[in-house]
CSV table of N, CA and C in Angstrom, one decimal:
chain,number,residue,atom,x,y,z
A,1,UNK,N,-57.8,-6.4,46.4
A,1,UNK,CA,-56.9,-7.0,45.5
A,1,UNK,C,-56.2,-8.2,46.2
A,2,UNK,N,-55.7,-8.9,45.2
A,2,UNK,CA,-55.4,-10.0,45.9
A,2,UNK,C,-53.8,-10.5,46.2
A,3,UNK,N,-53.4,-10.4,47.3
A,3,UNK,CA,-52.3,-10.1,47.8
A,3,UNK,C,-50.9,-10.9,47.0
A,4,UNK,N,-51.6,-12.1,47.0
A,4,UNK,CA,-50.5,-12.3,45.7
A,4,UNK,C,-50.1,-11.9,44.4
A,5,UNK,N,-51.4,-11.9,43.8
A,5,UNK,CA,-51.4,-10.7,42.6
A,5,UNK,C,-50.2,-9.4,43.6
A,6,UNK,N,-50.3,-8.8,44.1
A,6,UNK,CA,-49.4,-7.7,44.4
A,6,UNK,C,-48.3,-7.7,44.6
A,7,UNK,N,-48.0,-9.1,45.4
A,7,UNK,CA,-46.7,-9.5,45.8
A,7,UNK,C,-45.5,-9.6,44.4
A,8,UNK,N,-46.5,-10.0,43.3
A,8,UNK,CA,-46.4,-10.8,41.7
A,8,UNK,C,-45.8,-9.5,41.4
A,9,UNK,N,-46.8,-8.5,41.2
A,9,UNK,CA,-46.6,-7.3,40.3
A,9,UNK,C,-45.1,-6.8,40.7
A,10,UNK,N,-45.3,-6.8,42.6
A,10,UNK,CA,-44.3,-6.0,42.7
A,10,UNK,C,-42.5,-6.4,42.4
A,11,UNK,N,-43.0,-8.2,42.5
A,11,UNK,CA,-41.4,-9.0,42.5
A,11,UNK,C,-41.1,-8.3,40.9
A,12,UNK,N,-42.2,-8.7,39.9
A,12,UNK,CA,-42.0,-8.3,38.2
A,12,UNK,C,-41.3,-6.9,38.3
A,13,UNK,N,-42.2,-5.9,38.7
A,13,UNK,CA,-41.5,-4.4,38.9
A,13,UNK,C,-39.8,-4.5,39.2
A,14,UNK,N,-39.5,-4.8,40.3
A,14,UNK,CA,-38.2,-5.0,41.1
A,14,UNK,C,-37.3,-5.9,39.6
A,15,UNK,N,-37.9,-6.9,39.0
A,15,UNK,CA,-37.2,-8.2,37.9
A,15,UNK,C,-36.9,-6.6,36.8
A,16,UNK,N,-37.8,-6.3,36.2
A,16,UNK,CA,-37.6,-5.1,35.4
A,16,UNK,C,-36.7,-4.2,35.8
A,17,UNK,N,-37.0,-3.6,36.9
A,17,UNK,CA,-35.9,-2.7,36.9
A,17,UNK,C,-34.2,-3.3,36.7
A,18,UNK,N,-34.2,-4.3,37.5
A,18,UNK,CA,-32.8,-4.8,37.8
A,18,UNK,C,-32.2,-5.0,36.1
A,19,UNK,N,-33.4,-5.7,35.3
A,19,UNK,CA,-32.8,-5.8,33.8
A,19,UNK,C,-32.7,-4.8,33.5
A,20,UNK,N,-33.7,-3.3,33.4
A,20,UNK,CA,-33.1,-2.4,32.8
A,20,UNK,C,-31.4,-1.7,33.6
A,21,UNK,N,-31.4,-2.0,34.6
A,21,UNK,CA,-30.2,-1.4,34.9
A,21,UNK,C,-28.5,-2.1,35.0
A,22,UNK,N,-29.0,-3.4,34.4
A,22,UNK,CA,-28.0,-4.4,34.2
A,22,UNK,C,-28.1,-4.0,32.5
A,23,UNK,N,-29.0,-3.6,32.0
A,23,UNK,CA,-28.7,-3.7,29.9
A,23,UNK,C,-28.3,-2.0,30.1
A,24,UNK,N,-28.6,-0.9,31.2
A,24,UNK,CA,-27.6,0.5,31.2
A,24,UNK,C,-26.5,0.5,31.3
A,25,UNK,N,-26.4,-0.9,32.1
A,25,UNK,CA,-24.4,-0.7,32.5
A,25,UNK,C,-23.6,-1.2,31.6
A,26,UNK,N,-24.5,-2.4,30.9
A,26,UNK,CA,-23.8,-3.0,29.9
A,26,UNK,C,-24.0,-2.3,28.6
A,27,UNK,N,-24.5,-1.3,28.2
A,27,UNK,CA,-24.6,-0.4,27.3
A,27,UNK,C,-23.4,0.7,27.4
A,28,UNK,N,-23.4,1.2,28.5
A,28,UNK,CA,-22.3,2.4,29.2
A,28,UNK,C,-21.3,1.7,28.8
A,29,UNK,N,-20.9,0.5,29.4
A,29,UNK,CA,-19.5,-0.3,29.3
A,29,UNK,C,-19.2,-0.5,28.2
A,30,UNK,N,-20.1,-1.0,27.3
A,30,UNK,CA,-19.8,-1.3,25.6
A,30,UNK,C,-19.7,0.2,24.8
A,31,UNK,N,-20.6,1.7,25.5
A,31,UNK,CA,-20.0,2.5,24.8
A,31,UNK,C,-18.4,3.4,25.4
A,32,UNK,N,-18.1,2.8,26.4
A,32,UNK,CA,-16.5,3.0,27.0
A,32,UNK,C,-15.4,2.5,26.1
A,33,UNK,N,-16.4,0.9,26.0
A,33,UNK,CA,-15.0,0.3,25.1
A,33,UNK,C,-14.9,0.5,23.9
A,34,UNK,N,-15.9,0.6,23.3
A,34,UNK,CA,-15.6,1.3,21.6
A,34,UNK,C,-15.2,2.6,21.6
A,35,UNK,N,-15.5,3.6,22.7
A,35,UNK,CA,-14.3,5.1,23.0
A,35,UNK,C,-13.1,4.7,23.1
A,36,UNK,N,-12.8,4.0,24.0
A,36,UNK,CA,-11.1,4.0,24.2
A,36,UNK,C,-10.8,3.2,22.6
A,37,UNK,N,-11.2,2.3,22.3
A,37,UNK,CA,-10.7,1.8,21.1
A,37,UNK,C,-10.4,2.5,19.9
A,38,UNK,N,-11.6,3.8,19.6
A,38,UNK,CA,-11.8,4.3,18.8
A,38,UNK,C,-10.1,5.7,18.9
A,39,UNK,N,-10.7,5.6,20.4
A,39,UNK,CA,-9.2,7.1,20.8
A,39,UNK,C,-7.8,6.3,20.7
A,40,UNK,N,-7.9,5.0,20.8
A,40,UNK,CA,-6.3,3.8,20.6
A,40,UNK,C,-6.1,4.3,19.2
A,41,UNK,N,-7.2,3.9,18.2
A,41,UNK,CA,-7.0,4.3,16.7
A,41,UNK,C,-6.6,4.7,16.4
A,42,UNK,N,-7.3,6.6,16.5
A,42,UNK,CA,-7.1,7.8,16.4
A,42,UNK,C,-5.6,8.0,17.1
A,43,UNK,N,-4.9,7.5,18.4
A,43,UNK,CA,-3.7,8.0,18.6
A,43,UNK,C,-2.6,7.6,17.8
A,44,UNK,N,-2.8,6.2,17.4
A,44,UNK,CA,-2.1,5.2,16.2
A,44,UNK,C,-2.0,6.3,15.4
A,45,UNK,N,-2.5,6.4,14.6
A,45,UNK,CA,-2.9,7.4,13.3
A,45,UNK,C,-2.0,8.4,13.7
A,46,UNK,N,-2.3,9.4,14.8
A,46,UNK,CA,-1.5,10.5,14.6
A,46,UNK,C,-0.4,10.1,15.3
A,47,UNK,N,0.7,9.7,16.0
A,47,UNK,CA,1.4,9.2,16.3
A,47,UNK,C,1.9,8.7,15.2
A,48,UNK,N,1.9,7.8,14.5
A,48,UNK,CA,2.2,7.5,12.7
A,48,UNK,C,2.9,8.6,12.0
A,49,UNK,N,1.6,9.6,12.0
A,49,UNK,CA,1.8,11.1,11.3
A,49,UNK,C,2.9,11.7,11.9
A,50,UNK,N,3.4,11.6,13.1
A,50,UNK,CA,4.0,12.8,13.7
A,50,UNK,C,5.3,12.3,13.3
A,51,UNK,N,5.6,10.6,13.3
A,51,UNK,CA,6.7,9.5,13.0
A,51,UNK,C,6.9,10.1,11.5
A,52,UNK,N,6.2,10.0,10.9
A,52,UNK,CA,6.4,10.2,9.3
A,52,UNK,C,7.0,12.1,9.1
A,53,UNK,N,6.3,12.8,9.8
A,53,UNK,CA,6.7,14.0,10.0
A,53,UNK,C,8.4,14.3,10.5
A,54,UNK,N,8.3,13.2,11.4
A,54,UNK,CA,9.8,13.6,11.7
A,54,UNK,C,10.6,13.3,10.8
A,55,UNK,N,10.3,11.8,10.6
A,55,UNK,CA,11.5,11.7,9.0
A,55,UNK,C,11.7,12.2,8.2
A,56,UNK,N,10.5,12.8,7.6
A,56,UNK,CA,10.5,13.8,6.6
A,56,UNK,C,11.4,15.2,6.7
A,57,UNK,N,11.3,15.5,8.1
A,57,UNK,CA,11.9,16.9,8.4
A,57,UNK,C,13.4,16.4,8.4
A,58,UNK,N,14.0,15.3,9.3
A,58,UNK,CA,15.4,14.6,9.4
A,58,UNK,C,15.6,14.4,7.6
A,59,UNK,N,15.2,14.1,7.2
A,59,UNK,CA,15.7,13.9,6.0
A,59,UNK,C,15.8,14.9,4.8
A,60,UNK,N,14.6,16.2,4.6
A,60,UNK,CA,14.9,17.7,4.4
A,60,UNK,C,16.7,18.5,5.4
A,61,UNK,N,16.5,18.0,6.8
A,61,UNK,CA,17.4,18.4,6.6
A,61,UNK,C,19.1,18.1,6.4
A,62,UNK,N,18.6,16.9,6.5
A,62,UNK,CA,20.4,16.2,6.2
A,62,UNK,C,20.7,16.2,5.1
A,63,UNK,N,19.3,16.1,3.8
A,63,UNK,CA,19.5,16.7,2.6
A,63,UNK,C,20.3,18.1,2.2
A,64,UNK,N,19.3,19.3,3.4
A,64,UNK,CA,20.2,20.3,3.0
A,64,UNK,C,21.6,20.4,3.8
A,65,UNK,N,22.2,20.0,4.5
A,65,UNK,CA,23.9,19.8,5.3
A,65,UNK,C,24.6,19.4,4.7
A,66,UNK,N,24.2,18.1,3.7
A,66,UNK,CA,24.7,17.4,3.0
A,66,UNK,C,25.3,18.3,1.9
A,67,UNK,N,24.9,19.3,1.6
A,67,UNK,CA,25.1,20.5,0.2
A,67,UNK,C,25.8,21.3,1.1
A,68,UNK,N,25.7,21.5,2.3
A,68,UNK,CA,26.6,23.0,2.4
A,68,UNK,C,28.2,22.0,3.7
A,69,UNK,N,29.4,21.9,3.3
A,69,UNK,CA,30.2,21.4,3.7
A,69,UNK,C,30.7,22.3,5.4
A,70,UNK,N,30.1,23.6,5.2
A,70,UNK,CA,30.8,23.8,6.4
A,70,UNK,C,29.7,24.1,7.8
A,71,UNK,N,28.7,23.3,7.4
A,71,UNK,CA,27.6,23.2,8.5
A,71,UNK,C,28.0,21.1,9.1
A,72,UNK,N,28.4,21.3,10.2
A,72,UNK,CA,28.9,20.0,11.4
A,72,UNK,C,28.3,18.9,10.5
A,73,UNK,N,28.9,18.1,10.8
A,73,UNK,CA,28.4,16.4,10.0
A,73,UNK,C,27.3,15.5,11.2
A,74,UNK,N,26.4,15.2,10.6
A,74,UNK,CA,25.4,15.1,11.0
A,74,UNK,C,25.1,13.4,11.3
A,75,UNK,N,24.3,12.8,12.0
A,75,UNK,CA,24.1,11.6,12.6
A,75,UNK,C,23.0,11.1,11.8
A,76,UNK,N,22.9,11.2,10.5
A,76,UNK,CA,21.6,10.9,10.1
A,76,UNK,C,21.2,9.4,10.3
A,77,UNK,N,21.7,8.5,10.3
A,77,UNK,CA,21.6,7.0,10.5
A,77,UNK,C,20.9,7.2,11.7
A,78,UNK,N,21.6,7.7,13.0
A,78,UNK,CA,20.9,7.1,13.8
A,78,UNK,C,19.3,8.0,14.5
A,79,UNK,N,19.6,8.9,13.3
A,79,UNK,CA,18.2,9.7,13.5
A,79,UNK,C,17.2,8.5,12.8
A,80,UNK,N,17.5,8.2,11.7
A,80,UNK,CA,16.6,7.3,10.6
A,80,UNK,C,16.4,6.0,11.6
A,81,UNK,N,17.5,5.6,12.3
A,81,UNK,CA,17.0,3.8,13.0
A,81,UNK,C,16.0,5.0,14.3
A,82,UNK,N,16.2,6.0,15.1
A,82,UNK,CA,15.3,6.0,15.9
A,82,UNK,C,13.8,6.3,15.1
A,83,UNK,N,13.9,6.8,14.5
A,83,UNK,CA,12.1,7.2,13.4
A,83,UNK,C,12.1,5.8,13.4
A,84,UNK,N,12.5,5.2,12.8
A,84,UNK,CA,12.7,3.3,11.9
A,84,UNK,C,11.9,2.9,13.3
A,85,UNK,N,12.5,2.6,14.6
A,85,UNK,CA,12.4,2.0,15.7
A,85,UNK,C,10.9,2.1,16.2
A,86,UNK,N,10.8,4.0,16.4
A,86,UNK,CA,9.1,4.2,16.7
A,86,UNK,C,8.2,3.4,15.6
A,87,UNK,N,8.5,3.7,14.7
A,87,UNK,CA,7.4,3.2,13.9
A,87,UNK,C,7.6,1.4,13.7
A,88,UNK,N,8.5,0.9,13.7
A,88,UNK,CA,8.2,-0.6,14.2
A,88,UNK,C,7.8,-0.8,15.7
A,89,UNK,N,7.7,0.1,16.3
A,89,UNK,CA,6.9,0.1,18.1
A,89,UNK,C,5.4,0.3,17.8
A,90,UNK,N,5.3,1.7,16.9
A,90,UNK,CA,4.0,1.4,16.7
A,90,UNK,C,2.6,0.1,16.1
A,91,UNK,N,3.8,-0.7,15.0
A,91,UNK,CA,3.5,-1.4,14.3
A,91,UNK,C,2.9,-2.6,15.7
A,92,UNK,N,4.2,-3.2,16.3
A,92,UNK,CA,3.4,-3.9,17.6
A,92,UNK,C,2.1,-3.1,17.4
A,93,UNK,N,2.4,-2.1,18.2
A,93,UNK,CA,1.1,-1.7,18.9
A,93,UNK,C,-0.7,-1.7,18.5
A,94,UNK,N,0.1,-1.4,16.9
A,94,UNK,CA,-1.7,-2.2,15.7
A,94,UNK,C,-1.7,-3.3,16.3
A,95,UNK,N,-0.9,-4.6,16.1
A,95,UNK,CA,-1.0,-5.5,15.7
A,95,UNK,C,-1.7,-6.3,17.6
A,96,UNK,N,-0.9,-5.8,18.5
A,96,UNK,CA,-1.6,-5.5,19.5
A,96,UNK,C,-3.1,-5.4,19.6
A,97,UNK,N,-3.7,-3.9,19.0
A,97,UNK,CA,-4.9,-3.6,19.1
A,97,UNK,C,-5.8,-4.9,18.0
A,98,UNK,N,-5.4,-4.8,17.0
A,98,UNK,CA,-6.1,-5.7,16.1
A,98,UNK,C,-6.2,-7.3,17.1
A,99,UNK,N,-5.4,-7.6,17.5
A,99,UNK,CA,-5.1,-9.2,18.0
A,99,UNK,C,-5.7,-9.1,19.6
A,100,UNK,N,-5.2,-8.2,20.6
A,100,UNK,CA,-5.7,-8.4,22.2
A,100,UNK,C,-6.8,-7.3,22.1
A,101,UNK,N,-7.0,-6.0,21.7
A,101,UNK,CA,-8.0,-5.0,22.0
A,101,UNK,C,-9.5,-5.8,22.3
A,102,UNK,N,-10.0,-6.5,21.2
A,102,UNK,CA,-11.0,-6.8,21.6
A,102,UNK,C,-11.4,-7.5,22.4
A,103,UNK,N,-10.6,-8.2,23.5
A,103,UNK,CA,-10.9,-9.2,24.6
A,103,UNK,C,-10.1,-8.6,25.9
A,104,UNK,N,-9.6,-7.3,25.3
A,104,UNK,CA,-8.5,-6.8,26.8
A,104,UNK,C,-10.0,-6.4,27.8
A,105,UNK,N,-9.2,-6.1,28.9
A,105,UNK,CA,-9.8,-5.3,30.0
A,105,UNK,C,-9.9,-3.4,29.6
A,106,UNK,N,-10.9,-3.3,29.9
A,106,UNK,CA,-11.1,-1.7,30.3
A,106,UNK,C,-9.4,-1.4,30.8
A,107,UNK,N,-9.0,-1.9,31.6
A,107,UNK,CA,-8.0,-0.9,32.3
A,107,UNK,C,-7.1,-1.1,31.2
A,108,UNK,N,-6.9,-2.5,30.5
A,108,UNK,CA,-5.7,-2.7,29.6
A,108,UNK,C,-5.7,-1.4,28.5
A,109,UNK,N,-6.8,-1.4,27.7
A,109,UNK,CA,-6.9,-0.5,27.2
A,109,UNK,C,-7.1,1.0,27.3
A,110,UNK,N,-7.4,1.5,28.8
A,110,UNK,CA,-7.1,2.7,29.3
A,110,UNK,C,-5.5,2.5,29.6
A,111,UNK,N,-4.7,1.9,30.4
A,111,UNK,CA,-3.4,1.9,29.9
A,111,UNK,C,-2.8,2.1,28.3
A,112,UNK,N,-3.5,1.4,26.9
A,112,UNK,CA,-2.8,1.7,26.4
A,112,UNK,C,-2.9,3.1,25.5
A,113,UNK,N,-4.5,3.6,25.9
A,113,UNK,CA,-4.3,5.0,25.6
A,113,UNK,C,-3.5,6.3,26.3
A,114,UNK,N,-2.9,5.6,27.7
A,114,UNK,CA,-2.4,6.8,28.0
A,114,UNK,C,-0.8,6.3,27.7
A,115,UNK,N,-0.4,5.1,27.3
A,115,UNK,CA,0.8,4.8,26.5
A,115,UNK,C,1.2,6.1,25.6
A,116,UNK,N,0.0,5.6,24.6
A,116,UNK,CA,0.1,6.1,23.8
A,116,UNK,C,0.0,7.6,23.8
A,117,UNK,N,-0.6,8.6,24.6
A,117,UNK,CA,-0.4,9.6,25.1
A,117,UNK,C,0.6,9.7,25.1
A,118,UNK,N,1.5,9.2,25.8
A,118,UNK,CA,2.3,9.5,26.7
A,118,UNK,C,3.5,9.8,25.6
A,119,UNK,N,3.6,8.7,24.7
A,119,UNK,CA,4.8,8.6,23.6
A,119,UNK,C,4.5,10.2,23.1
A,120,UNK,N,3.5,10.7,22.5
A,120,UNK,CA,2.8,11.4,21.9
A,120,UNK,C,3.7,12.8,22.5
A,121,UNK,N,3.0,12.7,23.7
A,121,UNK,CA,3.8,14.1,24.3
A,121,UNK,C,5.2,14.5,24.7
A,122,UNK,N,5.6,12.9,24.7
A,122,UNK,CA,7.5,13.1,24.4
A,122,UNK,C,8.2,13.6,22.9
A,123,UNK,N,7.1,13.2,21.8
A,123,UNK,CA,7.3,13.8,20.9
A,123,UNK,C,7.2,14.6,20.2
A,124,UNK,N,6.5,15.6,20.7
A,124,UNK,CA,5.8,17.1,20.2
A,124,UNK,C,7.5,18.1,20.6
A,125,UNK,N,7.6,17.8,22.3
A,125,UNK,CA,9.1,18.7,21.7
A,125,UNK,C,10.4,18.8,20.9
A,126,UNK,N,10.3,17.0,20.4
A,126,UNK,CA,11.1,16.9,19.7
A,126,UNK,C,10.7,17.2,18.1
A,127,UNK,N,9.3,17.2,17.9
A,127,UNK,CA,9.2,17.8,16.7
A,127,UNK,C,8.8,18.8,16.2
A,128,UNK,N,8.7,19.8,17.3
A,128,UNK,CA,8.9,21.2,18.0
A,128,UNK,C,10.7,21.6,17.0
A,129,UNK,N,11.5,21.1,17.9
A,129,UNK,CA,12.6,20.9,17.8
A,129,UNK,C,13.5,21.0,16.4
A,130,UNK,N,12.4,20.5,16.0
A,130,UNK,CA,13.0,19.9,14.7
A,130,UNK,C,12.7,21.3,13.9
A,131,UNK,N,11.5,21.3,13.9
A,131,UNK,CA,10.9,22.1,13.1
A,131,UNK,C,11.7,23.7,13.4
A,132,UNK,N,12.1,23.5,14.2
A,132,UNK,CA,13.1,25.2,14.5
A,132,UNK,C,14.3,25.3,13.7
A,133,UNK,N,14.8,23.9,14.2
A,133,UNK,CA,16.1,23.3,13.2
A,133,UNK,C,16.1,23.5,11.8
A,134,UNK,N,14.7,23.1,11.4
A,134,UNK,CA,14.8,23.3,10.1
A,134,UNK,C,14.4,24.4,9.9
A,135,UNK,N,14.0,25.5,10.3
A,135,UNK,CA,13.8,26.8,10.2
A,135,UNK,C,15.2,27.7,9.9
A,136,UNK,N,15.9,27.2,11.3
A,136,UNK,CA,17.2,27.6,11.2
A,136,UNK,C,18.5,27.5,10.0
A,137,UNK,N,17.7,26.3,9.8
A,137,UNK,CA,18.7,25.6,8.8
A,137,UNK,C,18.7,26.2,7.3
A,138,UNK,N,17.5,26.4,7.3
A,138,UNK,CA,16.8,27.1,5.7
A,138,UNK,C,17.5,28.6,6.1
A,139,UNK,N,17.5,29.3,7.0
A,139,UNK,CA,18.0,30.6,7.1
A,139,UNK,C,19.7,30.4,6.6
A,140,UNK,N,20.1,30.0,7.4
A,140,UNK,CA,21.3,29.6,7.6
A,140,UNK,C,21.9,29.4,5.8
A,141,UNK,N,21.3,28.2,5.3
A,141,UNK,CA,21.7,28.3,3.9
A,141,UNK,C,21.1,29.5,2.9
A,142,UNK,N,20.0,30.0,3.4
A,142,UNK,CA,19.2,31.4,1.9
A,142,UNK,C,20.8,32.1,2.6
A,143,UNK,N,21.7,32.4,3.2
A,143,UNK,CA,22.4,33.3,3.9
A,143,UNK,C,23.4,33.4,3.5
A,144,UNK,N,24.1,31.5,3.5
A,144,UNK,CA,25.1,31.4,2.7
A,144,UNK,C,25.1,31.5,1.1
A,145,UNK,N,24.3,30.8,0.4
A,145,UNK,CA,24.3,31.3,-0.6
A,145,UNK,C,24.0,32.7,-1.1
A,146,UNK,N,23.6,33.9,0.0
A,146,UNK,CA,23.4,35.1,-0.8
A,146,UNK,C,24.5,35.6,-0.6
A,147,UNK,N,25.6,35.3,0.3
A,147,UNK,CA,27.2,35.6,0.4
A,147,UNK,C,27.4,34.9,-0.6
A,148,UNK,N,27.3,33.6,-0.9
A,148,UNK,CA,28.2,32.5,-2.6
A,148,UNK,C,27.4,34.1,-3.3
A,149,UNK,N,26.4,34.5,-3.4
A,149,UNK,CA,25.9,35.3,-5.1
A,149,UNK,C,26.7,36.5,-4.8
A,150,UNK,N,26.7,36.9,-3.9
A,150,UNK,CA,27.3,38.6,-3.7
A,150,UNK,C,28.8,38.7,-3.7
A,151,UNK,N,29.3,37.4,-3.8
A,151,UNK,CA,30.5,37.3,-4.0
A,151,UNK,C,31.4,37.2,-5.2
C-alpha cells in the first residue's frame, strides 16, 4: 500500500476523532447549561412559592391577633415589606436570568444557582417557624374562645 495513502487515512482518522471529541464537549457543555438554567427556573418558581407561602401564613396570622386583643401587637408591616422585598429580589433575579442567563458563564450561572439555594435554605426555617406559629396561634385562639363559650 501506498504510504501516502496511509499517512492520508491516518491524518483523516486522528481529523475525526478530534471533531467527534470537540462536538462531545460541546454537547456535554450545552447539556450543563440548559441543567443549570433549567434548576435557575425551577429554584425561581419555588422560592416564589415559599415567598407567597410566607405571606399568606403572616397574613392568616395577623388576621387572627388582630380579633383576639390580648395576644401582643404585632409588626405586620414590616413582615409584609420583608415578603414585599424578597419577592422584588426575586423579580431582579428573572429579569436577570431572562436578560444575562443566556450569554453568562457556566460559573455565573452555577453561582446563581447556589444563590439561589442558598436564599432557599435561609428560608425553610423561617417558614418552618411560621408554620408552628401558626399552629400555635390557632390553638391558642380554639382555647380562648372555648373559655368566651364556657363562660
Amino acid at each position: 500500500m501506498n504510504p501516502y495513502l496511509m499517512l492520508g487515512v491516518a491524518a483523516l482518522v486522528v481529523l475525526a476523532a478530534a471533531l467527534i471529541g470537540v462536538a462531545l464537549a460541546y454537547r456535554r457543555r450545552t447539556a450543563r447549561r440548559a441543567g443549570s438554567l433549567h434548576r435557575l427556573l425551577e429554584l425561581a418558581d419555588r422560592l416564589e412559592a415559599d415567598l407567597r407561602t410566607c405571606r399568606t401564613g403572616l397574613q392568616q396570622a395577623h388576621a387572627v391577633m388582630s380579633l383576639n386583643p390580648d395576644l401582643p401587637a404585632s409588626s405586620e408591616q414590616e413582615a409584609r415589606h420583608a415578603v414585599d422585598a424578597g419577592l422584588r429580589s426575586l423579580l431582579q433575579q428573572r429579569i436577570w436570568i431572562r436578560d444575562q442567563a443566556p450569554r453568562a458563564s457556566q460559573q455565573q450561572l452555577d453561582e446563581a444557582v447556589a444563590a439561589m439555594n442558598a436564599t432557599r435554605d435561609r428560608l425553610r426555617p423561617l417558614l418552618a417557624a411560621l408554620d408552628r406559629a401558626q399552629h400555635d396561634l390557632d390553638s391558642a385562639m380554639r382555647e380562648h374562645l372555648r373559655r368566651e363559650h364556657d363562660a
